[in-house]
mmCIF file of C-alpha atoms in Angstrom:
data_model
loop_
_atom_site.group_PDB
_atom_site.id
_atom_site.type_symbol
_atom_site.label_atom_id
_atom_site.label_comp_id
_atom_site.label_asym_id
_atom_site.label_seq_id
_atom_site.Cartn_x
_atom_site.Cartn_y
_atom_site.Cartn_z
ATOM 1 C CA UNK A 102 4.537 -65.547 -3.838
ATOM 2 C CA UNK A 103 6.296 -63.473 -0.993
ATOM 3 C CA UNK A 104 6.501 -66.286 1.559
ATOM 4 C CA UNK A 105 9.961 -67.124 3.203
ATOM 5 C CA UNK A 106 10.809 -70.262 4.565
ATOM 6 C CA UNK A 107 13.221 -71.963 6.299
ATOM 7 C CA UNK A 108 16.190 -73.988 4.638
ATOM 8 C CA UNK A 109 16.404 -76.078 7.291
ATOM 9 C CA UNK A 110 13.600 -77.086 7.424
ATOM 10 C CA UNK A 111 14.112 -79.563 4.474
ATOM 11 C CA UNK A 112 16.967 -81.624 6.242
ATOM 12 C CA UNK A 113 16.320 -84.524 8.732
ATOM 13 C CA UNK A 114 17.538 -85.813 11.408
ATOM 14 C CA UNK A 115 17.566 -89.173 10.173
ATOM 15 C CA UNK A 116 20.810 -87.707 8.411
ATOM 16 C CA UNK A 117 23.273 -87.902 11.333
ATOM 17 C CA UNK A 118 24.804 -90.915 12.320
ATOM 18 C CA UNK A 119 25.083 -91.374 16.207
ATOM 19 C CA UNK A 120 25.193 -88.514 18.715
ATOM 20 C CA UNK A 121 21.800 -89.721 20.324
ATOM 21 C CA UNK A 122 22.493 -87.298 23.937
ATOM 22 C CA UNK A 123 22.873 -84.162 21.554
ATOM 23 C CA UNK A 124 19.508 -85.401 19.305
ATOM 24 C CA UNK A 125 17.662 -86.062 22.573
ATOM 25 C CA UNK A 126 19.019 -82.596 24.050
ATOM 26 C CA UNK A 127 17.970 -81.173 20.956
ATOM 27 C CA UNK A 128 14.570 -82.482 20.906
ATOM 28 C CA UNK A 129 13.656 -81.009 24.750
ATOM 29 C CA UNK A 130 15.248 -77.514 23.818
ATOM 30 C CA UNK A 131 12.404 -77.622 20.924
ATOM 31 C CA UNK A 132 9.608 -78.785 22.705
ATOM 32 C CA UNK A 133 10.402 -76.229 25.671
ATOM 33 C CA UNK A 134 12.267 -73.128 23.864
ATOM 34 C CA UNK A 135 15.577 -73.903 26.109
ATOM 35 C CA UNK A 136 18.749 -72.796 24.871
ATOM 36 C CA UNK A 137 21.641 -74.991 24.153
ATOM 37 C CA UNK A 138 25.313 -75.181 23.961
ATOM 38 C CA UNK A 139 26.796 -77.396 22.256
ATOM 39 C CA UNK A 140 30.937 -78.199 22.638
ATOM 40 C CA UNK A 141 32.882 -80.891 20.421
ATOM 41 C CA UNK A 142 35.547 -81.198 18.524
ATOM 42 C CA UNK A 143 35.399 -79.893 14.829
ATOM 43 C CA UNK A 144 33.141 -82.755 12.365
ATOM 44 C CA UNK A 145 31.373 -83.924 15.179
ATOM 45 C CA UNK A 146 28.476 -82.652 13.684
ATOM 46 C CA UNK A 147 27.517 -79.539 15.762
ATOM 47 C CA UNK A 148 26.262 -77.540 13.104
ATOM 48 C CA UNK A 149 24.827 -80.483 11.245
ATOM 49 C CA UNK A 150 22.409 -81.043 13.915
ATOM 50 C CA UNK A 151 21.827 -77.830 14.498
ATOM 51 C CA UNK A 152 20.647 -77.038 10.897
ATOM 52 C CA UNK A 153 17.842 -79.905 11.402
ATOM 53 C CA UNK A 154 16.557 -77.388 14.368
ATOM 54 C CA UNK A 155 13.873 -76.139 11.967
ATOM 55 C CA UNK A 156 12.186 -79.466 10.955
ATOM 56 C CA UNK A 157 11.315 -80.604 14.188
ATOM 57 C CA UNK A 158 10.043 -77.376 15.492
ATOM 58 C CA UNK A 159 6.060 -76.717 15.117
ATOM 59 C CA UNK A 160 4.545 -74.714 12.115
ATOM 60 C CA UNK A 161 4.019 -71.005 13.225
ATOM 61 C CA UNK A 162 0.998 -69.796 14.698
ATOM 62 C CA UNK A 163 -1.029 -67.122 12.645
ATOM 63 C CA UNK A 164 0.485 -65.086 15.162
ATOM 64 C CA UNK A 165 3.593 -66.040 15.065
ATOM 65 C CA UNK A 166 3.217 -65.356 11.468
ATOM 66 C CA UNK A 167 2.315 -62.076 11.671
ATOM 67 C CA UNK A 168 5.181 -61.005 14.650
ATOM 68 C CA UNK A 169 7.826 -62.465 12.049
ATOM 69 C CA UNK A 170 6.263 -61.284 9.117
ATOM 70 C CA UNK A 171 6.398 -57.573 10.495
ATOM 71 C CA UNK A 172 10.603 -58.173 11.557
ATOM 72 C CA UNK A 173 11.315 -59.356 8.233
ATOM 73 C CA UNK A 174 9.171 -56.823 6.575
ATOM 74 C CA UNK A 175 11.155 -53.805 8.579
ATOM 75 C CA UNK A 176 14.563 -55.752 7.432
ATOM 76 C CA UNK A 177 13.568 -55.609 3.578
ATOM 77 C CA UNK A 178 13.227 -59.684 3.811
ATOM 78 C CA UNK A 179 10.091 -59.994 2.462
ATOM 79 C CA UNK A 180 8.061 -58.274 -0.610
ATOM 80 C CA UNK A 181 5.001 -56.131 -0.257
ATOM 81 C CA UNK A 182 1.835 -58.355 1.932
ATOM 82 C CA UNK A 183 4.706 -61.513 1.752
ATOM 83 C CA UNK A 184 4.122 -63.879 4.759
ATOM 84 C CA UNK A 185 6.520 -66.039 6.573
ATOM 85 C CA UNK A 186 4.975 -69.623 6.886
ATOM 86 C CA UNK A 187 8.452 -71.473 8.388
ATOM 87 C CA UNK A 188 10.286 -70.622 11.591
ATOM 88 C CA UNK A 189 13.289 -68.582 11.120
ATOM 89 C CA UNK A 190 17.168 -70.026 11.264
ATOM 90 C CA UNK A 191 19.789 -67.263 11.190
ATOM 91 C CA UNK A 192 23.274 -68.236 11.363
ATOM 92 C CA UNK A 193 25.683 -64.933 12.350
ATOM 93 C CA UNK A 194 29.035 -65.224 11.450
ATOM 94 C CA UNK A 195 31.705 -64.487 14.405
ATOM 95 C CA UNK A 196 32.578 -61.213 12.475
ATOM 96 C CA UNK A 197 29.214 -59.986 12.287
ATOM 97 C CA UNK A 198 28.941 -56.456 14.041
ATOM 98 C CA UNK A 199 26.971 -55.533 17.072
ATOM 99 C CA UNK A 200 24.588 -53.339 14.721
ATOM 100 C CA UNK A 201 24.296 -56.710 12.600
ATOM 101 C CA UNK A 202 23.291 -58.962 15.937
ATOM 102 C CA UNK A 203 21.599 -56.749 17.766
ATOM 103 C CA UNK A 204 20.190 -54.114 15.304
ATOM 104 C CA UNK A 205 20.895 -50.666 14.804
ATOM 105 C CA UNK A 206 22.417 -48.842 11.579
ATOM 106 C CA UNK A 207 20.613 -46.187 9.388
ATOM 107 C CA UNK A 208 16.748 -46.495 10.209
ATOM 108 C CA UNK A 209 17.470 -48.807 13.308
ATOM 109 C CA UNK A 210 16.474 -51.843 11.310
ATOM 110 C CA UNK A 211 16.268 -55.266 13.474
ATOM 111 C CA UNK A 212 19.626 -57.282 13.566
ATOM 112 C CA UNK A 213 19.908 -60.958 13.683
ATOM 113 C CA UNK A 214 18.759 -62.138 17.512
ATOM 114 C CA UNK A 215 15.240 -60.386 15.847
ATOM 115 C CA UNK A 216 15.037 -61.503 12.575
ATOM 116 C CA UNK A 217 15.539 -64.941 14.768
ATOM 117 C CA UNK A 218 12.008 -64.094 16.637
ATOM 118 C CA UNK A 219 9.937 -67.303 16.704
ATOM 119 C CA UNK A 220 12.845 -69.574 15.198
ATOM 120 C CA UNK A 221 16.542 -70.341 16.031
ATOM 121 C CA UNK A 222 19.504 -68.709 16.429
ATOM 122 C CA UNK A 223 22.165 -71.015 15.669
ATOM 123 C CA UNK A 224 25.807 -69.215 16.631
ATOM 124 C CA UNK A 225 28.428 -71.260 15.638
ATOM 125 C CA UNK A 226 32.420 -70.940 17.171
ATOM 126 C CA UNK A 227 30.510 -68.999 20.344
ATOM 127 C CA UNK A 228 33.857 -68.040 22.141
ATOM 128 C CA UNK A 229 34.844 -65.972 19.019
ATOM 129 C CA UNK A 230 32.153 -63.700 18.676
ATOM 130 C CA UNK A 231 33.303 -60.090 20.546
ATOM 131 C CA UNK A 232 33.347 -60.534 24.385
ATOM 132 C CA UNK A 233 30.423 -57.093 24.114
ATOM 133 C CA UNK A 234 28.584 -58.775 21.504
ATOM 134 C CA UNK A 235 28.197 -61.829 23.587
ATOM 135 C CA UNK A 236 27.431 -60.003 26.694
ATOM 136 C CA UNK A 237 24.556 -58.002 24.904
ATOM 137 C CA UNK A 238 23.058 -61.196 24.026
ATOM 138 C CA UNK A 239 21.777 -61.851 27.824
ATOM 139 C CA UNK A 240 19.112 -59.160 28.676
ATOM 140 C CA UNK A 241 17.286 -60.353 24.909
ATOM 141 C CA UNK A 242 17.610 -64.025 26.260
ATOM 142 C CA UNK A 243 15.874 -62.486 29.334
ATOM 143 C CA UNK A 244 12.914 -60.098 28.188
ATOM 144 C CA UNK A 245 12.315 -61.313 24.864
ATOM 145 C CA UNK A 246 12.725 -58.347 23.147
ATOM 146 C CA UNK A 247 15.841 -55.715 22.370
ATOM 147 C CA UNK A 248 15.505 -51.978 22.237
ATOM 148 C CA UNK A 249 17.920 -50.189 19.579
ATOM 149 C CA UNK A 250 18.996 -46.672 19.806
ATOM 150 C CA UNK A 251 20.425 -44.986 17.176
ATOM 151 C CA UNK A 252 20.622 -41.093 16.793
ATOM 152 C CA UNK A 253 17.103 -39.972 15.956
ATOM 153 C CA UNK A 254 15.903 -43.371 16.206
ATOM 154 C CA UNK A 255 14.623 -45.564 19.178
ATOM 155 C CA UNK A 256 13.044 -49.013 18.796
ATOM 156 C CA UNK A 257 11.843 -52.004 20.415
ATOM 157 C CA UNK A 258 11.914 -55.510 18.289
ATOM 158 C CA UNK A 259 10.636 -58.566 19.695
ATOM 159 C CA UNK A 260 13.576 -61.366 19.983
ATOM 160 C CA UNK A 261 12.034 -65.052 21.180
ATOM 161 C CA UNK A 262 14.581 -66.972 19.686
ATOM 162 C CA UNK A 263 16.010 -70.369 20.546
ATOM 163 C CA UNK A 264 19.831 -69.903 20.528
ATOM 164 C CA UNK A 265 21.831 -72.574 19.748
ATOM 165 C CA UNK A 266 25.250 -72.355 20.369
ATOM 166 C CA UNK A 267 28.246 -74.698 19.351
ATOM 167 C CA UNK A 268 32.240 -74.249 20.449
ATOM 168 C CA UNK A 269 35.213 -76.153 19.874
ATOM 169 C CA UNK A 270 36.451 -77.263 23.222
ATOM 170 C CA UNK A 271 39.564 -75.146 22.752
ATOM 171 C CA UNK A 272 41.313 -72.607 20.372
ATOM 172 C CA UNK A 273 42.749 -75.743 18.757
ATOM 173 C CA UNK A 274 39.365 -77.662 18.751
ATOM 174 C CA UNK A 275 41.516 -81.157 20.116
ATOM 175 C CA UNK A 276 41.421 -80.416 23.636
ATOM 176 C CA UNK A 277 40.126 -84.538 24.299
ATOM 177 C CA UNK A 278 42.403 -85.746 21.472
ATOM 178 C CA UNK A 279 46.323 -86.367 22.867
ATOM 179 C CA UNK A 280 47.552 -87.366 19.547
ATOM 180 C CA UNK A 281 46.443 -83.624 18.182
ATOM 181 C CA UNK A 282 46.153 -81.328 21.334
ATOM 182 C CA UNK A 283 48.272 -78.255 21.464
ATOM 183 C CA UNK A 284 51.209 -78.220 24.367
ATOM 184 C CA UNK A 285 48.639 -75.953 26.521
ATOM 185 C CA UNK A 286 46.438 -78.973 27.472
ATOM 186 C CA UNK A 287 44.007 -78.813 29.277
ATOM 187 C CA UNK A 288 44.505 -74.733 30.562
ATOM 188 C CA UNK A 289 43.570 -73.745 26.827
ATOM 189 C CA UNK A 290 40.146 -75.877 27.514
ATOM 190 C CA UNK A 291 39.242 -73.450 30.197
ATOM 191 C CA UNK A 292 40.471 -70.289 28.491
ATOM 192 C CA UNK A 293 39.084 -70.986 25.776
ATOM 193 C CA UNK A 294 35.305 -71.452 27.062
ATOM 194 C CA UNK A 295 36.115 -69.138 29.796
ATOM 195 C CA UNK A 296 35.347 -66.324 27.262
ATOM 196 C CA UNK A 297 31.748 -67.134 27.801
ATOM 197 C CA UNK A 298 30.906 -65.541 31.141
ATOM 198 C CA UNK A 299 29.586 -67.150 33.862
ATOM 199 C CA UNK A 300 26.140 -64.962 33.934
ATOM 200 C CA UNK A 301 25.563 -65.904 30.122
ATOM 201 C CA UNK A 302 26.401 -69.090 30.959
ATOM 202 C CA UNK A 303 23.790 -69.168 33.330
ATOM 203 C CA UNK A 304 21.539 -69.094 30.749
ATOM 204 C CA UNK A 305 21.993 -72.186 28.544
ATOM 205 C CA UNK A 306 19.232 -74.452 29.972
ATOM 206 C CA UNK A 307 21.164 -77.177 27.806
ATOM 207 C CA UNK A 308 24.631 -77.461 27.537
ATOM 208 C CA UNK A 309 26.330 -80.820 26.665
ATOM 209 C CA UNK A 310 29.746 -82.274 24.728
ATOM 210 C CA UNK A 311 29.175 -83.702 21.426
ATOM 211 C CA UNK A 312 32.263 -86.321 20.860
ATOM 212 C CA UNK A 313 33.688 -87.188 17.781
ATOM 213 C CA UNK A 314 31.336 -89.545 15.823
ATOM 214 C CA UNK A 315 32.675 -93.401 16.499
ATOM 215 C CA UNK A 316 34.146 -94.991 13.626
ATOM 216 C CA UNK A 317 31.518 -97.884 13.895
ATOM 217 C CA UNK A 318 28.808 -95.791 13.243
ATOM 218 C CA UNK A 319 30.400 -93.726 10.527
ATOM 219 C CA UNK A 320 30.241 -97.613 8.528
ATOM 220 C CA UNK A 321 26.765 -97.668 9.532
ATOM 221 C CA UNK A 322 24.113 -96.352 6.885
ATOM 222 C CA UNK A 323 21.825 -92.984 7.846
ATOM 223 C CA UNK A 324 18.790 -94.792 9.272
ATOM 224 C CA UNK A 325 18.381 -92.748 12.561
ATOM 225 C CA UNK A 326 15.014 -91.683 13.373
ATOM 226 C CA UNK A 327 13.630 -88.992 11.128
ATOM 227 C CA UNK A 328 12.579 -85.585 11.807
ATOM 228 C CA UNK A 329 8.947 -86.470 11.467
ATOM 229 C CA UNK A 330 8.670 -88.950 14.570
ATOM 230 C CA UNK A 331 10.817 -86.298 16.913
ATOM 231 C CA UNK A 332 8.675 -83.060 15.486
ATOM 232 C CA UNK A 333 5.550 -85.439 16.560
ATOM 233 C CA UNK A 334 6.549 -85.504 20.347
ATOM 234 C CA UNK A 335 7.878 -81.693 20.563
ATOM 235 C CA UNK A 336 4.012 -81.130 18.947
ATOM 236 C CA UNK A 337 2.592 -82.893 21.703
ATOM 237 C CA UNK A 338 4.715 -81.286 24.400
ATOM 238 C CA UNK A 339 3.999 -77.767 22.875
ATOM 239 C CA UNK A 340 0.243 -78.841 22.925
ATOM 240 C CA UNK A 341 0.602 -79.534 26.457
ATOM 241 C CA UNK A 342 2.428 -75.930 26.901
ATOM 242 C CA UNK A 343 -0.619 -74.114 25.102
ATOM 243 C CA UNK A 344 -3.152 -75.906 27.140
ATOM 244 C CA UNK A 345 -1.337 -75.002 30.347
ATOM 245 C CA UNK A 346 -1.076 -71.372 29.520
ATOM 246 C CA UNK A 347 -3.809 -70.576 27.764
ATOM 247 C CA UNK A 348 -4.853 -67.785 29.985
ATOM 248 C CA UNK A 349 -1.655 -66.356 30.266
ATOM 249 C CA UNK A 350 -0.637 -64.589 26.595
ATOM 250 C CA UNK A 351 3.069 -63.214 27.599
ATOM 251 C CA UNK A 352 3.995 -66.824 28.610
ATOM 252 C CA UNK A 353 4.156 -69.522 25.687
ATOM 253 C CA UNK A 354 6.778 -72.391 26.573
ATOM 254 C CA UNK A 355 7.859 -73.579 29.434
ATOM 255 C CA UNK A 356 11.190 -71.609 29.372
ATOM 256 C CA UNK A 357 9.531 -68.253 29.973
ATOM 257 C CA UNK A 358 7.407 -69.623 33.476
ATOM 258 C CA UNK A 359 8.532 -67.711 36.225
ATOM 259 C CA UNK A 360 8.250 -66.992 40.235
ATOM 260 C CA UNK A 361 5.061 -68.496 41.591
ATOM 261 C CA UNK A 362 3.866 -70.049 38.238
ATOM 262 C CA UNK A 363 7.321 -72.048 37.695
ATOM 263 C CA UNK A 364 6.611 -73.226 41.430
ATOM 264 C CA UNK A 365 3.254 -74.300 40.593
ATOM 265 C CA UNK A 366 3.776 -76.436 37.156
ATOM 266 C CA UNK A 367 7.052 -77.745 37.692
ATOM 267 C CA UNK A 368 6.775 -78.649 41.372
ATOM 268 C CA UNK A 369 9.129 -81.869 41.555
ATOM 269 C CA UNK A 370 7.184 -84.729 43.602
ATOM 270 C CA UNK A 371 9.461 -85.634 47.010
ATOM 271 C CA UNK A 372 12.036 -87.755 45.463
ATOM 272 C CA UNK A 373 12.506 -84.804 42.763
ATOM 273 C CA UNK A 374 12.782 -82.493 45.256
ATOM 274 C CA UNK A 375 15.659 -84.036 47.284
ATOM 275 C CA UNK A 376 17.435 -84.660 44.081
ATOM 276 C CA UNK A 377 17.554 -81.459 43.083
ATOM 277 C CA UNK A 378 18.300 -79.926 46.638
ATOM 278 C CA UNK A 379 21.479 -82.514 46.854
ATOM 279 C CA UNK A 380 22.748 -81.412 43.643
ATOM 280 C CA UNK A 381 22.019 -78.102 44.163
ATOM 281 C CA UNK A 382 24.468 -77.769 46.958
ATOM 282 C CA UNK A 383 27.268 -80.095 45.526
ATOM 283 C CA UNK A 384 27.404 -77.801 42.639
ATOM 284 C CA UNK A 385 26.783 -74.711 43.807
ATOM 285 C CA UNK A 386 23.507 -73.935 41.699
ATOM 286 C CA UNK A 387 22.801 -70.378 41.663
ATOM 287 C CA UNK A 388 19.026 -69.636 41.877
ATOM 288 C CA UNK A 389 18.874 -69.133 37.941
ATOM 289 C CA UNK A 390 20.729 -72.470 37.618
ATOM 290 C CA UNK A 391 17.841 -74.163 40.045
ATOM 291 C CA UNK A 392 14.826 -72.669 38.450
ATOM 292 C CA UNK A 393 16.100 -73.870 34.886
ATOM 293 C CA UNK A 394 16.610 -77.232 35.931
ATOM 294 C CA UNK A 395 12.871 -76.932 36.874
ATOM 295 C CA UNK A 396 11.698 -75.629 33.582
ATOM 296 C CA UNK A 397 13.854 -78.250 31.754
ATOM 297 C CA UNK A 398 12.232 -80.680 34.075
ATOM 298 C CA UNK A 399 8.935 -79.714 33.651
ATOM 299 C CA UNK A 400 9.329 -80.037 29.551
ATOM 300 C CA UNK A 401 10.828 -83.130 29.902
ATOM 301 C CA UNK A 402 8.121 -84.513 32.121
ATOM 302 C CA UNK A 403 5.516 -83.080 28.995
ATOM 303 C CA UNK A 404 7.729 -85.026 26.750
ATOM 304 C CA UNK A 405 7.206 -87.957 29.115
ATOM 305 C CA UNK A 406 3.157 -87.484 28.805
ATOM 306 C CA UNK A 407 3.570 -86.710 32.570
ATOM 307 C CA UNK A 408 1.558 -84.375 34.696
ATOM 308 C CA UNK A 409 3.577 -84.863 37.684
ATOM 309 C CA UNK A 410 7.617 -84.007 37.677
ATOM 310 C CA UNK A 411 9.526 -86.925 38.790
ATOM 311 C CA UNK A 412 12.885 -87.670 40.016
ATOM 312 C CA UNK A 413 13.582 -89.064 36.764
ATOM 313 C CA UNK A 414 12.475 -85.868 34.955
ATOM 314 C CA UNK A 415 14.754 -84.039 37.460
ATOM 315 C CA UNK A 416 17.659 -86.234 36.838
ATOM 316 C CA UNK A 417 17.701 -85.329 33.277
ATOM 317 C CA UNK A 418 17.258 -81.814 33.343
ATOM 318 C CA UNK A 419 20.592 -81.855 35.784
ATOM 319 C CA UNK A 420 22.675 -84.087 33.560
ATOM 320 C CA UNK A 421 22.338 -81.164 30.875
ATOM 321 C CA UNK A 422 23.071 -78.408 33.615
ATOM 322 C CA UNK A 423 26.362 -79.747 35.139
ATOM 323 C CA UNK A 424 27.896 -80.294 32.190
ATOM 324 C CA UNK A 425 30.953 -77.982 32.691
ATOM 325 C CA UNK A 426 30.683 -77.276 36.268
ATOM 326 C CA UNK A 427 32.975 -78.772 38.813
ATOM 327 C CA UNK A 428 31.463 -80.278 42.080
ATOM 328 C CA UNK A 429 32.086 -78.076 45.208
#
């Protein structure tokens, strides 16, 4: 009695036929809390694989618990002593206010990037939400944590969430199909996305194109690997995570190393190192760009059961980065 838990949790990956890039991206944004964007045409399963999110990430720690116990408490989610045993998955509609994502109202209750704290934020059509909204999001992706100001009110809410965004690659969502594309081809592509800056941009750690599922494996039956055998590895890489920072408390996951730390864990060996240099200036990485590769790396090398980063870890990471970007 009183315990909330997550919907999602009950559906598995072994569900989706094909789209093995977008499972594997989704299985390294688990293990290392790195946010994703995800951009296909509509039924090509974005927000099917983004509702199996839940069962491959770890059970909450008792502390974890308690920090989304207390958010869901303040938001009237849970009754009197209830407990919240399953990561959380909110899914904000593109009309949702900025009061209703980011908090604020009568009582400046916690909106939906903090009733997301510890689980996923999964925001589907991403280009549609309010350019403000959108922009608001990237100081939370940041810090962690939101501070709403209302009248006589002022309060800060944790926000760790793992955001998982999905767009159509234009207004039309058939930029990559000529028999359906609109007559704008391909300038409604890039105006479309364009409405997601370039600083929040930045911040996806993941981004990739999901294409439409192939024919031949729409015949084939749903025998993909289940939820169980991917939440095993993220486990293991997580494991790894809490080992590594055990005697730091404000840093959990990889995503949230920083500065000399980030240097120190996810130091690629020499062939790494190059790599990332090389692409670095043929695409113009800004420094946030570069130190995400690293962290994306560095969780993909735990994945790996790797203590070193390799150039193979490196490669990865950058495949997920450059989607989007054109070389310079």
């Amino acid at each position: 009695p009183g315990e909330v838990t997550a919907a999602g949790a009950t559906r598995d990956f072994s569900d989706v036929k094909g789209q093995e890039r977008a499972k594997r991206a989704l299985e390294i944004a688990a293990a290392g809390r790195h946010h994703v964007l995800m951009v296909g045409p509509p039924g090509s399963g974005k927000s099917m694989l983004a509702a199996r999110m839940p069962g491959i990430l770890p059970p909450l720690s008792p502390v974890e618990a308690l920090e989304t116990s207390m958010v869901h408490s303040l938001s009237g989610l849970l009754t009197e002593g209830g407990i919240s045993r399953s990561r959380p998955f909110r899914e904000p509609h593109h009309t949702a206010s900025m009061a209703a994502i980011v908090g604020g109202g009568r009582g400046a209750k916690p909106g939906e990037i903090s009733l997301a704290h510890n689980g996923v934020l999964f925001m589907d059509e991403f280009p549609e939400f309010p350019r403000a909204v959108l922009e608001t999001l990237r100081q939370p992706i940041e810090t962690g944590e939101v501070v709403v100001a209302r009248a006589n009110a002022h309060m800060r809410y944790p926000c760790r969430f793992l955001l998982v965004a999905a767009a159509n690659p234009c207004k039309c969502g058939y930029l990559t199909d000529p028999a359906r594309a609109c007559a704008r081809v391909p300038a409604c592509g890039e105006d479309y996305l364009g409405r997601i800056s370039g600083p929040l941009m930045d911040r996806f750690d993941l981004r990739l194109e999901v294409p439409p599922v192939a024919y031949a494996d729409l015949d084939l039956p749903a025998t993909g690997e289940p939820s169980a055998s991917i939440a095993a590895r993220v486990a293991t890489a997580r494991a790894r995570q809490t080992a590594r920072f055990a005697d730091l408390p404000e840093v959990r996951v990889n995503s949230e190393a920083e500065g000399a730390l980030l240097e120190e864990i996810a130091r690629p060996d020499s062939e790494g190192r190059t790599l990332l240099t090389r692409v670095a200036e043929r695409f113009g990485l800004t420094a946030r760009g570069y130190h995400r590769v690293l962290r994306v790396a560095r969780t993909i090398a735990d994945l790996d059961g790797s203590e070193a980063v390799q150039a193979p870890h490196i490669a990865e990471a950058v495949s997920y980065r450059i989607t989007f970007q054109k070389a310079q």
